Tab-separated table of C-alpha atoms in Angstrom:
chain	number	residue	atom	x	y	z
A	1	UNK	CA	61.998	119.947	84.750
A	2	UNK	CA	58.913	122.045	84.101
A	3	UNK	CA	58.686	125.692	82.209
A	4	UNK	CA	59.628	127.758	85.293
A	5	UNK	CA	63.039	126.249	86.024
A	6	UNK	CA	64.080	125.659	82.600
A	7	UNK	CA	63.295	129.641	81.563
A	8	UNK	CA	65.150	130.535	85.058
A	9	UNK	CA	68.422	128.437	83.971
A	10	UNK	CA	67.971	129.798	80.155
A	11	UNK	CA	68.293	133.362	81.290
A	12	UNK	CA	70.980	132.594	83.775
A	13	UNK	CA	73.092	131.292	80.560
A	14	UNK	CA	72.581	128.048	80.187
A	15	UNK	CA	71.930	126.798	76.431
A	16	UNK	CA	72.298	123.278	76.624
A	17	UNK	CA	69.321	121.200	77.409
A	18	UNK	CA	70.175	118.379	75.139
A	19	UNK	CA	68.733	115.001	76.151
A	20	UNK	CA	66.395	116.807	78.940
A	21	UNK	CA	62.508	115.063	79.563
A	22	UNK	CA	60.806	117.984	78.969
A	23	UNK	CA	57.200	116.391	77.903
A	24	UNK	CA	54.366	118.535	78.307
A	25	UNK	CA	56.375	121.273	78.938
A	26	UNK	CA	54.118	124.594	78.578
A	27	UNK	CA	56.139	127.749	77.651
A	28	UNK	CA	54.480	130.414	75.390
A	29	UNK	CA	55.545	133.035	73.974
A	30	UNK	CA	59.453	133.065	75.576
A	31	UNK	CA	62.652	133.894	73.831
A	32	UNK	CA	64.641	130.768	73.350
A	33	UNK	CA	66.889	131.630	70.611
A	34	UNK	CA	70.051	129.529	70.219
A	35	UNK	CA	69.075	126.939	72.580
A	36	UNK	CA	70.062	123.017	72.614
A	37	UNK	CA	67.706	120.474	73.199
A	38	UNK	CA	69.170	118.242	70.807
A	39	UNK	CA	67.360	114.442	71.264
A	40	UNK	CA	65.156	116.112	74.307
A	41	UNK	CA	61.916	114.662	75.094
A	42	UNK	CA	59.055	117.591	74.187
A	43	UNK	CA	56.023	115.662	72.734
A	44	UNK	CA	53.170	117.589	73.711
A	45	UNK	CA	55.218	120.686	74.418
A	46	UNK	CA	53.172	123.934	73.941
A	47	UNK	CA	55.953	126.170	72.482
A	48	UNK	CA	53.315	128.604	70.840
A	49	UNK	CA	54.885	131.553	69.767
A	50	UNK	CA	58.277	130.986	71.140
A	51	UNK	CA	61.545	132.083	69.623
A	52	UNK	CA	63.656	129.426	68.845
A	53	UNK	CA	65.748	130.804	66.401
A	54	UNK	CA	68.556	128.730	65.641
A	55	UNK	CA	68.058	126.675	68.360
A	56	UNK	CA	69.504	123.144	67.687
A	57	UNK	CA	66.979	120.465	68.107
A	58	UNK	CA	68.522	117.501	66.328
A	59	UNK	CA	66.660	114.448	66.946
A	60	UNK	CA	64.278	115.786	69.489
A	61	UNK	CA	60.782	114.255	70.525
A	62	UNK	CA	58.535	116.505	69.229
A	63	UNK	CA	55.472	114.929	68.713
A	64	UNK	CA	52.162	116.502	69.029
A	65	UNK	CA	53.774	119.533	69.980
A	66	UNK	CA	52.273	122.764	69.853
A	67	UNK	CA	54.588	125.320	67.899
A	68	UNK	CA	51.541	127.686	66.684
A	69	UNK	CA	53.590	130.977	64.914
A	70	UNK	CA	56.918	129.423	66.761
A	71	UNK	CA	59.853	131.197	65.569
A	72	UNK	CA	62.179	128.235	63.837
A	73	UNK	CA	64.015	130.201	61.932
A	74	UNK	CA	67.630	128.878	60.865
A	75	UNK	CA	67.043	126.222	63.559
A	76	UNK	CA	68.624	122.624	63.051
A	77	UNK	CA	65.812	119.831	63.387
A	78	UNK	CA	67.557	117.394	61.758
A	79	UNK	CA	65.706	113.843	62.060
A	80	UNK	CA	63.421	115.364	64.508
A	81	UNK	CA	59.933	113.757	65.357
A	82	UNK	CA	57.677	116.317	65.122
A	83	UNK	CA	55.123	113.825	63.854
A	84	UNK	CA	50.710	115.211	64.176
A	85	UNK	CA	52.838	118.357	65.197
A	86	UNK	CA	51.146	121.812	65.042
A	87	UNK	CA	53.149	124.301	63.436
A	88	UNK	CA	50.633	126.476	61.752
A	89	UNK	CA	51.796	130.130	61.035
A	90	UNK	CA	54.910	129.372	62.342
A	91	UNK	CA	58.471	130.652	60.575
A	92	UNK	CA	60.911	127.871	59.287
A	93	UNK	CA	62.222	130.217	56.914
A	94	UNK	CA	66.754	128.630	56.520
A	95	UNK	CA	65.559	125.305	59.007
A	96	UNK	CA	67.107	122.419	58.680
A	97	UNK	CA	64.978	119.380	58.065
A	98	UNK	CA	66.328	116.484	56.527
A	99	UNK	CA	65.048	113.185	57.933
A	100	UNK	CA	62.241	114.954	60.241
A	101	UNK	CA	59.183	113.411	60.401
A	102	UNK	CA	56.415	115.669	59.962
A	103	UNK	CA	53.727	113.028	59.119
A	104	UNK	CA	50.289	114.843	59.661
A	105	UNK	CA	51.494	117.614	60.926
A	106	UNK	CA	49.977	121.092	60.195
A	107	UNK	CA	52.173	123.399	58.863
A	108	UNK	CA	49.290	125.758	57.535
A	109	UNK	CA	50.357	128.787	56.460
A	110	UNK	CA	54.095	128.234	57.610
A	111	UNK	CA	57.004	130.115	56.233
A	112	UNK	CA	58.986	127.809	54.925
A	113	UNK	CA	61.239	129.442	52.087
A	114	UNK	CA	64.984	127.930	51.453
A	115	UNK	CA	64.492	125.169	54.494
A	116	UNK	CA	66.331	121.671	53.370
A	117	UNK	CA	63.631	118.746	53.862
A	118	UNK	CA	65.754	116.289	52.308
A	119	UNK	CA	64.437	112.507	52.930
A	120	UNK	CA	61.983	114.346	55.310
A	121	UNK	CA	58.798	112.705	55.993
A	122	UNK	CA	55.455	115.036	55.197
A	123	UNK	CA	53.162	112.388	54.288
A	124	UNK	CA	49.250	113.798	55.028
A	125	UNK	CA	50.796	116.629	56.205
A	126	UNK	CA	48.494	119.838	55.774
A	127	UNK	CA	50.908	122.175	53.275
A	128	UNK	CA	48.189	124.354	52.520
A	129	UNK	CA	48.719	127.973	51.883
A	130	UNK	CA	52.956	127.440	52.819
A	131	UNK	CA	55.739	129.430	50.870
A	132	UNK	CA	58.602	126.244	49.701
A	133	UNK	CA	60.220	128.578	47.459
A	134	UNK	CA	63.429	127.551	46.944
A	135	UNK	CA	63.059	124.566	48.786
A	136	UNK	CA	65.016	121.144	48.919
A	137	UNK	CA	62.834	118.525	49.277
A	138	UNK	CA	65.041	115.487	47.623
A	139	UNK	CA	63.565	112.327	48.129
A	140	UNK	CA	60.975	113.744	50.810
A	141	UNK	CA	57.730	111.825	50.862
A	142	UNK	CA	55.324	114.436	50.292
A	143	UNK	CA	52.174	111.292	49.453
A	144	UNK	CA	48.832	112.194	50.355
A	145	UNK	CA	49.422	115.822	51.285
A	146	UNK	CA	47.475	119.017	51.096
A	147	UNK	CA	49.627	121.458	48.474
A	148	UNK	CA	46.574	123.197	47.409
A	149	UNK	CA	47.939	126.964	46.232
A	150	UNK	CA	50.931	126.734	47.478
A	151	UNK	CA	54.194	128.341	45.961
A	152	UNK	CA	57.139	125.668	44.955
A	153	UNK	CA	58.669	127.332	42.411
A	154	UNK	CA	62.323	126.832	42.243
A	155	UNK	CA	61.847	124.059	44.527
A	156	UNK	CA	64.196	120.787	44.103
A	157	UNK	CA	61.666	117.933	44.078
A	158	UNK	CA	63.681	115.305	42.426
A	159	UNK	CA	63.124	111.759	43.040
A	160	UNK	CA	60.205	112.874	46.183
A	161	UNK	CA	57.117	110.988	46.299
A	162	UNK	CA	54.415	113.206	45.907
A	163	UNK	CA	51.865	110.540	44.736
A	164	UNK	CA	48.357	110.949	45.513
A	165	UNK	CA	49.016	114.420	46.653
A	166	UNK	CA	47.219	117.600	46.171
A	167	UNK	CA	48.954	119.959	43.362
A	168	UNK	CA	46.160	122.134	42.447
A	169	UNK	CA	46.916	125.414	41.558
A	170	UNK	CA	49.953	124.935	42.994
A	171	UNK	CA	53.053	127.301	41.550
A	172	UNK	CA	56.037	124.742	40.854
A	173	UNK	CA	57.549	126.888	37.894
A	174	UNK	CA	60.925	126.371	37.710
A	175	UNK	CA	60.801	123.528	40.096
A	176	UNK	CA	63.004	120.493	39.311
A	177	UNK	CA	60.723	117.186	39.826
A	178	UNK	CA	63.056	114.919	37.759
A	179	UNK	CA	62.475	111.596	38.185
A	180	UNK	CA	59.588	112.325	40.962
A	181	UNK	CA	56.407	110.220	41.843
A	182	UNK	CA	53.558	112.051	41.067
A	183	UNK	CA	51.086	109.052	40.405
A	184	UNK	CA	47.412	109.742	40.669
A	185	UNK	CA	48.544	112.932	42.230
A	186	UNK	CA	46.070	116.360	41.360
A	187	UNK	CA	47.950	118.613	39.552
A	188	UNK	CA	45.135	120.863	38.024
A	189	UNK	CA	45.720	124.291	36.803
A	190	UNK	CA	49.558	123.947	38.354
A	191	UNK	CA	52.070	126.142	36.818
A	192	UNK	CA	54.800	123.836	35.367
A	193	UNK	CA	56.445	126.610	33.506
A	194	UNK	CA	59.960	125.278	32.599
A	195	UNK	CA	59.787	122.539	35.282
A	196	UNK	CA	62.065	119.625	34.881
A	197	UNK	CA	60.340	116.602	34.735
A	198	UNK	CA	62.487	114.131	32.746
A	199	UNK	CA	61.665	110.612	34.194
A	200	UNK	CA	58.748	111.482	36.513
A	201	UNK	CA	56.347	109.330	36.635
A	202	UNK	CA	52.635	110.777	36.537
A	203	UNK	CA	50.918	107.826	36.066
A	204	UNK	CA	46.614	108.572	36.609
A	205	UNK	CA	47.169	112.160	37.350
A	206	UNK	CA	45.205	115.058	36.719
A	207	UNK	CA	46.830	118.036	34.418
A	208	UNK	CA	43.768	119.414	33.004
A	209	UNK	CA	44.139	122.956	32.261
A	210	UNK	CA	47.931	123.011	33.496
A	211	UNK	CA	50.874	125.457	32.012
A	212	UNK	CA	53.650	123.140	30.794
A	213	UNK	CA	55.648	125.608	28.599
A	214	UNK	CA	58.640	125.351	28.077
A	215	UNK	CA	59.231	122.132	30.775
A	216	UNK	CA	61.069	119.451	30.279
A	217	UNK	CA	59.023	116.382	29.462
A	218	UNK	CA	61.381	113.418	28.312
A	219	UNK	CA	61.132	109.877	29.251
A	220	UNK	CA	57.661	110.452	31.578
A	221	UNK	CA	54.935	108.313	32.354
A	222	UNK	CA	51.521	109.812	31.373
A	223	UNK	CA	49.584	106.846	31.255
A	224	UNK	CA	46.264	107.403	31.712
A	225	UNK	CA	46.669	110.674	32.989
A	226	UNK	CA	44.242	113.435	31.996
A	227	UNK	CA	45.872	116.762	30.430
A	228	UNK	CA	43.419	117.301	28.184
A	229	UNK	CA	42.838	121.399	27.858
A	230	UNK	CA	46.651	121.917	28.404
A	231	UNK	CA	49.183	124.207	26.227
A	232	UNK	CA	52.556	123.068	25.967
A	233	UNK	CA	52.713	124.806	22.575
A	234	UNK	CA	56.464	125.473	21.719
A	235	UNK	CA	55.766	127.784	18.763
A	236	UNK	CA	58.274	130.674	19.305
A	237	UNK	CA	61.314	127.834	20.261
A	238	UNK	CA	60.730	124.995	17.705
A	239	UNK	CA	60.878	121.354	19.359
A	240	UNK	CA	61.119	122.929	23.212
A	241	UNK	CA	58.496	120.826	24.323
A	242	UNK	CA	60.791	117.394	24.698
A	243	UNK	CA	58.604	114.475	24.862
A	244	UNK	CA	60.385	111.779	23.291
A	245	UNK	CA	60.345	108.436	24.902
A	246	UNK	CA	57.611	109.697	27.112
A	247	UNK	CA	54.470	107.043	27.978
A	248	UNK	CA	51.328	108.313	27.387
A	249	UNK	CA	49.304	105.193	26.842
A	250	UNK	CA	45.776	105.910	27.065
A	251	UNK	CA	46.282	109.266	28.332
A	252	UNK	CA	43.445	111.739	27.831
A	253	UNK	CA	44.911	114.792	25.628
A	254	UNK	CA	42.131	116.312	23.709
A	255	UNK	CA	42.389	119.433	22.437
A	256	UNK	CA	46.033	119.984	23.742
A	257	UNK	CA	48.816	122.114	22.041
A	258	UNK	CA	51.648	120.296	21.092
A	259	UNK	CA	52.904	121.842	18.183
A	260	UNK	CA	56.542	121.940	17.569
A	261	UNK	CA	57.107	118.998	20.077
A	262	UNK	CA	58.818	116.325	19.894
A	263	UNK	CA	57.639	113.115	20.469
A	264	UNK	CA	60.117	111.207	18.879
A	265	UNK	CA	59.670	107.342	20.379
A	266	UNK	CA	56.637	107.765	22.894
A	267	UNK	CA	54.264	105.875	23.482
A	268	UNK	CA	50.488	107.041	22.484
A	269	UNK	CA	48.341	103.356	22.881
A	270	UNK	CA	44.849	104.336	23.021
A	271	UNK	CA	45.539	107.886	23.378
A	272	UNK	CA	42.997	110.187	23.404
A	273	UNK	CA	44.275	113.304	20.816
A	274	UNK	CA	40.803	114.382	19.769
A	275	UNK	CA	41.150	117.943	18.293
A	276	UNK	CA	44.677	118.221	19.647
A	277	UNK	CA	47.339	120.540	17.572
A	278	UNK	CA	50.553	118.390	16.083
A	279	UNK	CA	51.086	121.004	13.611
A	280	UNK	CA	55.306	120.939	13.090
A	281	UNK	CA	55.384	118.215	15.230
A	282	UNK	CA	57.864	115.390	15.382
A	283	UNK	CA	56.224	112.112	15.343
A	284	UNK	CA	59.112	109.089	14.420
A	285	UNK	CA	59.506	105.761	15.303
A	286	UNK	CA	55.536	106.412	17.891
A	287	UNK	CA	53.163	104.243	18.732
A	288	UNK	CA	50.050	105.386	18.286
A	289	UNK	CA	47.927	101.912	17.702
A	290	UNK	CA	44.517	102.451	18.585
A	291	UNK	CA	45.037	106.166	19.602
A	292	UNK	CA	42.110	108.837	18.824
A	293	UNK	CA	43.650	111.143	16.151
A	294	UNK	CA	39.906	112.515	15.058
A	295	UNK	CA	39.665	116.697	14.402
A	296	UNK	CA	43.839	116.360	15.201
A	297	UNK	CA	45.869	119.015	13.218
A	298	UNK	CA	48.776	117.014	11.575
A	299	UNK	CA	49.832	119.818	9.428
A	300	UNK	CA	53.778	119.815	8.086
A	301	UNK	CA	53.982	117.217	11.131
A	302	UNK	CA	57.187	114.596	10.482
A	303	UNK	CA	55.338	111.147	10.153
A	304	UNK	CA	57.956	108.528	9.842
A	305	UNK	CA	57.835	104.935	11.523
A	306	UNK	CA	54.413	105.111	13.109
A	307	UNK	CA	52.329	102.137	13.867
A	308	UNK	CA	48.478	103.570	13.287
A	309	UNK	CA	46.890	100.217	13.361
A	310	UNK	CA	43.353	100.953	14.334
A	311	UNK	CA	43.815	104.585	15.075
A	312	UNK	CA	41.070	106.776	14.623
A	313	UNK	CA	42.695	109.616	11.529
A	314	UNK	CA	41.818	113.179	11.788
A	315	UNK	CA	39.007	112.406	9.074
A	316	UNK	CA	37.441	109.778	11.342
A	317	UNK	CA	38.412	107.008	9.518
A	318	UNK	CA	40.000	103.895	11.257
A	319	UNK	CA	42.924	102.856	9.901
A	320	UNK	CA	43.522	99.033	9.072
């Protein structure tokens, strides 16, 4: 079936297209709302500016189709294949997503506010410039892709894999990222702002100069992550800043703000803590052998249970 006959039987009445070979099938710019081409054969389809509002394309073969500012709004793409897709611009604002496969695709500047990408599939996908507000992207593999900028906040990112993956500057305030991957994943100047991260692992990545205030912090894995430069001072709300049973062995946090936390049980091995503020902190039952305490402000700190075996003090001497 080619473009012409399918747009003729569309405007006839006829919705259901489900399970049609429509490869390479070239219609631009058509209104296709409410349409069914549920498990239909469209790889290499140019759909470029169509409207395909809440059309239902469950399971559909969609790769390296061309759906450049497509209208997808509210439309069902459930386990879809829209793998090295092109859907830059386009608006996916209420889809749903869970299981698609958007593996390299483009979604550049795509609206894609309140969509559910549950156990989707964006792995090198270009996310750059995107609106995920509100988001569910539960256990999506997000490794590997472009984030840069983008705004998250709200977003539910628990248990996704986001390792590797550019964060930069990215907004993921409020966002819950519980028990997430974000190993050696770049999450410079990000806004964390009362994120919940309890259990995520961030193993290698890059914090410096991100806002963690106020975000939950307990039981992750920091090791050898850099966050030095970062403020997750919890002055005004005593202990917010939860960090208790959290590994940061070897992590780099010079001249960070932790005062008021608590770090109650976590692991500091060859920490770096150069000039970092501890003031009112809680530091019992730590590790901190071998950490790098020099120019660190301990003031009214609780020290109780610590193991400082050849940790650097704040005075620069090593203790024995």
């Amino acid at each position: 079936m080619n473009g012409e006959e399918l747009l003729h039987l569309y405007q006839t009445g006829k919705r259901d297209f489900s399970r049609a070979d429509l490869s390479g099938l070239d219609l631009v710019q058509v209104d296709l709302s409410d349409i069914n081409l549920s498990r239909a054969e469209l790889d290499w389809a140019n759909l470029s500016g169509t409207n395909l509002t809440r059309a239902n394309l469950i399971r559909a073969d969609l790769i390296h189709a061309r759906l450049f500012q497509a209208q997808l709004v509210d439309a069902n793409l459930k386990a879809a294949d829209l793998a090295e897709a092109d859907l830059s611009w386009s608006n996916l604002e209420g889809a749903s997503l869970p299981r698609v496969d958007l593996s390299k695709a483009n979604l550049h500047k795509s609206c894609l506010k309140n969509t559910d990408f549950t156990d989707a599939n964006l792995s090198g996908a270009n996310l750059s410039g995107v609106d995920l507000s509100g988001a569910n992207l539960t256990r999506a593999d997000l490794s590997g892709a472009n984030l840069s900028g983008i705004d998250l906040s709200g977003a539910n990112l628990t248990r996704a894999d986001l390792s590797g993956a550019n964060l930069s500057n990215v907004d993921l305030s409020g966002a819950n990222l519980n028990k997430a991957d974000l190993s050696e994943s770049n999450l410079q100047k990000a806004d964390l702002q009362h994120a919940a991260l309890k259990g995520s692992n961030l193993r290698s990545a890059n914090l410096r100069g991100a806002n963690l205030t106020g975000a939950v912090l307990k039981e992750i894995n920091t090791s050898l992550a850099t966050i030095s430069e970062l403020n997750l001072a919890g002055v005004s709300q005593p202990s917010r800043v939860d960090l208790s049973s959290a590994n940061l062995n070897k992590a780099n946090l010079s001249c960070v703000k932790l005062q008021y936390a608590n770090l109650r049980f976590a692991l500091l091995y060859q920490t770096n803590l150069q000039q970092s503020n501890l003031s009112n902190a809680s530091l019992i039952d730590i590790y901190l052998r071998g950490a790098d305490l020099k120019s660190a402000n301990l003031k009214n700190s609780i020290l109780s249970g610590i193991n400082f075996k050849g940790a650097i003090m704040p005075d620069g001497s090593v203790h024995p």
